Amino acid sequence: MSNNSLLSHKLANGLQIVGEYLSSANSCSIGVMVNTGSRDETVAESGISHFLEHMMFKGTFKRSAKEVNDCLGELGAQANAYTSVEHTTYYATILPEFQSGYLELLLDMLQPKLDSDEFDMEKKVILEEIARKNDDPSSFFYMETVADYFASHPLGNSVLGSVESVSAITVQQMRDYWERRYQTKNMVLSVAGNFDWEKICIEAEQLTANWKLRETARVYPELKFSSVQKDFKRDKLNMTHLLLVLPGPSAQDANYYPANLWANIIGDQTGSKIYWDLLEPGTVESCYLWVDANDQAGSILVYASCDPKNLEEVTKKVKSYLTAKLNFSEQELERSKTKLASRLAISAEMPYNRMINLSENFLYHGKTETIHETIAKVNAVQTKDIVSFLNNINFETFGEYRLIGE
């Protein structure tokens, strides 16, 4: 098998498997990305995707929670999971000889027992996590801002949920949610690094032979934004926090790469305009701009934390960068391309990163691409593409949020 070979196979039950063989790798990353997250929850289910992620480690019909944990240790698996607005992902990086053992464990974990006693104990852990996040000013501020700006749209849903919503979730609700969202056509099994592809496909087919094939779909309500200014207040804050939000490109949008290169020029944490104008002279403690591209929708955000006396200056400066139609040179664009391409190439050397990238690409686009194809898209962007992207931003729908001390 040649290096950087992209592989794809669909099982009879609808489960999609994708892979990339990296001959230089000494390890293998295997994961399942489920196309479900907080945006797919009802109001009564707020926080259930993240809660369910925890429960996947709490026992199956074959293994107790302790046995799951012991098995991960015996395999030497560097294992974890995470939940976002869009996806829930379970993964591990292992030595190639433990490929079969981890694949069997992973697919078993995805059929959880959801024991009532384990459920009640883990609920306490989740509630403590929510409390910690709420205690952190920047985390609290981000969650409140997104919820307010996206209003009733599910992209504003909290990944963690609230104390009230998680406290009210029942184990039967979780079983129903798992049944509805954890369907073979709604997930991707991804593998990258040093592995035996034929073995992966054969064993996955055997291990999921009894999985039911059902349809499930994501809802895409219309996005409606309006210009808004809002302050949140917290006790004993020494710094003021600022978040500016605008509608941005989706993961499928042709403007995805132009937007990210522009964001790199304006607000990267090293060498950008914001860096030299605000970070380097110490006007802000932190400030950066990023594109949050989601499934069929997205946003552009700028975060800053600074001394309260600098807030007006910082806000004015950042807004001037956002609203300028063309405020960079060809040299800056080429520098941005080099930075982004370098980061992509270096990241792709790690099997874990490629495994995640393959999964996301398939869920968003229905296909995978090599790192060379991705870099080619970055290098193909021209100034006119960024200008076209900027001309399509609706600057009348600015969200301006501040977290200030009482």
Coordinates of N, CA and C in Angstrom, one line a residue, residues 212-298:
K212 N -28.9 -2.1 13.4 CA -30.0 -1.8 12.6 C -29.8 -0.7 11.6
L213 N -30.3 -0.8 10.4 CA -30.2 0.3 9.4 C -31.5 1.1 9.5
R214 N -31.3 2.4 9.9 CA -32.5 3.3 10.0 C -32.0 4.6 9.4
E215 N -33.0 5.4 9.0 CA -32.7 6.7 8.5 C -32.7 7.8 9.6
T216 N -31.9 8.7 9.5 CA -31.9 9.9 10.5 C -31.5 11.1 9.7
A217 N -31.9 12.3 10.1 CA -31.6 13.5 9.4 C -31.4 14.7 10.3
R218 N -30.6 15.6 9.9 CA -30.4 16.8 10.6 C -31.3 17.9 10.1
V219 N -31.8 18.7 10.9 CA -32.8 19.8 10.6 C -31.9 21.1 10.3
Y220 N -32.3 21.8 9.3 CA -31.6 23.0 8.9 C -32.5 24.2 8.9
P221 N -32.9 24.7 10.0 CA -33.8 25.9 10.0 C -33.1 27.1 9.5
E222 N -33.9 28.1 9.1 CA -33.3 29.3 8.5 C -32.6 30.1 9.6
L223 N -31.5 30.7 9.2 CA -30.7 31.6 10.1 C -31.2 33.0 9.9
K224 N -31.5 33.6 11.1 CA -32.0 35.0 11.1 C -31.2 35.8 12.1
F225 N -30.4 36.7 11.6 CA -29.6 37.5 12.5 C -30.0 39.0 12.5
S226 N -29.7 39.6 13.5 CA -29.9 41.1 13.6 C -28.8 41.7 14.4
S227 N -28.6 43.0 14.1 CA -27.5 43.7 14.8 C -27.9 43.9 16.3
V228 N -26.9 43.6 17.2 CA -27.3 43.6 18.6 C -26.0 44.0 19.4
Q229 N -26.3 44.8 20.5 CA -25.2 45.1 21.4 C -25.7 44.7 22.8
K230 N -24.9 44.0 23.5 CA -25.3 43.5 24.8 C -24.2 43.3 25.8
D231 N -24.4 43.7 27.0 CA -23.4 43.5 28.1 C -23.8 42.4 29.1
F232 N -22.8 41.6 29.5 CA -23.0 40.7 30.6 C -22.1 41.2 31.7
K233 N -22.5 40.9 32.9 CA -21.7 41.4 34.1 C -21.4 40.2 35.0
R234 N -20.2 40.3 35.6 CA -19.7 39.3 36.5 C -18.9 40.1 37.7
D235 N -19.0 39.5 38.9 CA -18.3 40.1 40.0 C -16.8 39.9 39.8
K236 N -16.0 40.8 40.4 CA -14.6 40.7 40.6 C -13.8 40.4 39.3
L237 N -14.2 41.1 38.2 CA -13.4 41.0 37.0 C -12.4 42.1 36.9
N238 N -11.2 41.7 36.6 CA -10.1 42.7 36.4 C -10.0 43.1 34.9
M239 N -10.4 42.2 34.0 CA -10.3 42.4 32.6 C -11.7 42.5 32.0
T240 N -11.8 43.2 30.9 CA -13.1 43.3 30.2 C -12.9 42.3 29.0
H241 N -14.0 41.6 28.7 CA -14.0 40.6 27.6 C -14.9 41.1 26.4
L242 N -14.4 41.0 25.2 CA -15.2 41.5 24.0 C -15.4 40.3 23.0
L243 N -16.6 40.2 22.5 CA -16.8 39.2 21.4 C -17.6 39.9 20.3
L244 N -17.1 39.9 19.1 CA -17.8 40.4 18.0 C -18.2 39.2 17.1
V245 N -19.4 39.1 16.6 CA -19.9 38.0 15.8 C -20.6 38.5 14.6
L246 N -20.3 37.8 13.5 CA -20.9 38.1 12.2 C -21.3 36.7 11.5
P247 N -22.3 36.7 10.7 CA -22.6 35.5 9.9 C -21.3 35.2 9.0
G248 N -21.0 34.0 8.8 CA -19.8 33.6 8.0 C -20.1 32.4 7.1
P249 N -19.1 31.9 6.5 CA -19.2 30.8 5.5 C -19.5 29.5 6.3
S250 N -20.2 28.6 5.6 CA -20.4 27.2 6.1 C -19.2 26.4 5.8
A251 N -19.1 25.2 6.3 CA -18.1 24.2 5.9 C -18.1 23.9 4.4
Q252 N -19.3 24.0 3.8 CA -19.4 23.6 2.4 C -19.3 24.8 1.5
D253 N -19.2 26.0 2.0 CA -19.1 27.2 1.2 C -17.8 27.3 0.4
A254 N -18.0 27.8 -0.8 CA -16.8 28.1 -1.6 C -15.9 29.1 -1.0
N255 N -16.4 30.0 -0.1 CA -15.7 31.0 0.5 C -14.9 30.5 1.8
Y256 N -14.9 29.2 2.0 CA -14.3 28.7 3.2 C -12.8 29.0 3.3
Y257 N -12.1 28.8 2.2 CA -10.6 29.0 2.3 C -10.3 30.5 2.1
P258 N -11.0 31.3 1.3 CA -10.7 32.7 1.3 C -11.0 33.3 2.7
A259 N -12.1 32.9 3.3 CA -12.4 33.4 4.7 C -11.3 33.1 5.7
N260 N -10.8 31.9 5.6 CA -9.7 31.5 6.6 C -8.4 32.2 6.3
L261 N -8.1 32.4 5.1 CA -6.8 33.2 4.8 C -7.0 34.6 5.2
W262 N -8.1 35.2 5.0 CA -8.4 36.6 5.5 C -8.3 36.7 7.0
A263 N -8.9 35.7 7.7 CA -8.9 35.7 9.1 C -7.4 35.5 9.6
N264 N -6.6 34.8 8.9 CA -5.2 34.6 9.3 C -4.4 35.9 9.1
I265 N -4.7 36.7 8.0 CA -4.1 38.0 7.8 C -4.5 39.0 8.9
I266 N -5.7 39.0 9.2 CA -6.3 40.0 10.1 C -6.0 39.7 11.6
G267 N -6.4 38.4 12.0 CA -6.4 38.1 13.4 C -5.7 36.9 13.9
D268 N -4.7 36.4 13.2 CA -4.0 35.3 13.7 C -3.2 35.7 15.0
Q269 N -2.9 34.7 15.8 CA -2.3 35.0 17.1 C -0.8 35.3 17.0
T270 N -0.3 35.1 15.8 CA 1.1 35.5 15.5 C 1.2 36.2 14.2
G271 N 1.8 37.4 14.1 CA 2.2 38.0 12.9 C 1.1 38.7 12.1
S272 N -0.1 38.8 12.7 CA -1.3 39.4 12.0 C -1.4 40.9 12.2
K273 N -2.3 41.5 11.6 CA -2.5 42.9 11.9 C -2.9 43.2 13.3
I274 N -3.8 42.4 13.8 CA -4.2 42.5 15.2 C -3.0 42.2 16.2
Y275 N -2.2 41.3 15.8 CA -1.0 41.0 16.6 C -0.1 42.2 16.8
W276 N 0.2 42.8 15.6 CA 1.2 44.0 15.7 C 0.5 45.2 16.2
D277 N -0.8 45.4 16.0 CA -1.4 46.7 16.4 C -1.9 46.6 17.8
L278 N -2.3 45.4 18.3 CA -2.9 45.4 19.6 C -2.2 44.5 20.6
L279 N -1.7 43.3 20.2 CA -1.1 42.4 21.1 C 0.4 42.8 21.4
E280 N 1.1 43.1 20.4 CA 2.6 43.4 20.6 C 2.7 44.6 21.5
P281 N 2.0 45.7 21.3 CA 2.2 46.9 22.2 C 1.5 46.7 23.6
G282 N 0.8 45.6 23.8 CA 0.2 45.4 25.1 C -1.1 46.1 25.3
T283 N -1.8 46.5 24.2 CA -3.1 47.1 24.4 C -4.2 46.1 24.8
V284 N -4.0 44.8 24.4 CA -4.9 43.7 24.8 C -4.0 42.6 25.5
E285 N -4.7 41.8 26.3 CA -4.1 40.7 26.9 C -4.2 39.5 25.9
S286 N -5.3 39.5 25.2 CA -5.5 38.4 24.2 C -6.4 39.0 23.1
C287 N -6.2 38.6 21.9 CA -7.1 39.0 20.8 C -6.9 38.2 19.5
Y288 N -7.9 37.6 19.0 CA -7.8 36.8 17.8 C -9.1 36.7 17.1
L289 N -9.0 36.4 15.8 CA -10.2 36.3 14.9 C -10.2 34.9 14.3
W290 N -11.4 34.3 14.2 CA -11.5 33.0 13.6 C -12.8 32.8 12.9
V291 N -12.8 31.8 12.0 CA -14.0 31.4 11.2 C -14.5 30.1 11.8
D292 N -15.7 30.1 12.3 CA -16.4 28.9 12.8 C -17.3 28.4 11.8
A293 N -16.8 27.5 10.9 CA -17.6 27.0 9.8 C -18.3 25.7 10.2
N294 N -19.6 25.7 10.1 CA -20.4 24.6 10.5 C -21.2 24.0 9.3
D295 N -22.0 23.0 9.6 CA -22.8 22.3 8.5 C -23.9 23.2 8.0
Q296 N -23.7 23.7 6.8 CA -24.6 24.6 6.1 C -24.8 26.0 6.8
A297 N -23.9 26.4 7.7 CA -24.0 27.7 8.3 C -22.6 28.0 9.0
G298 N -22.4 29.2 9.3 CA -21.1 29.6 9.9 C -21.1 31.0 10.5

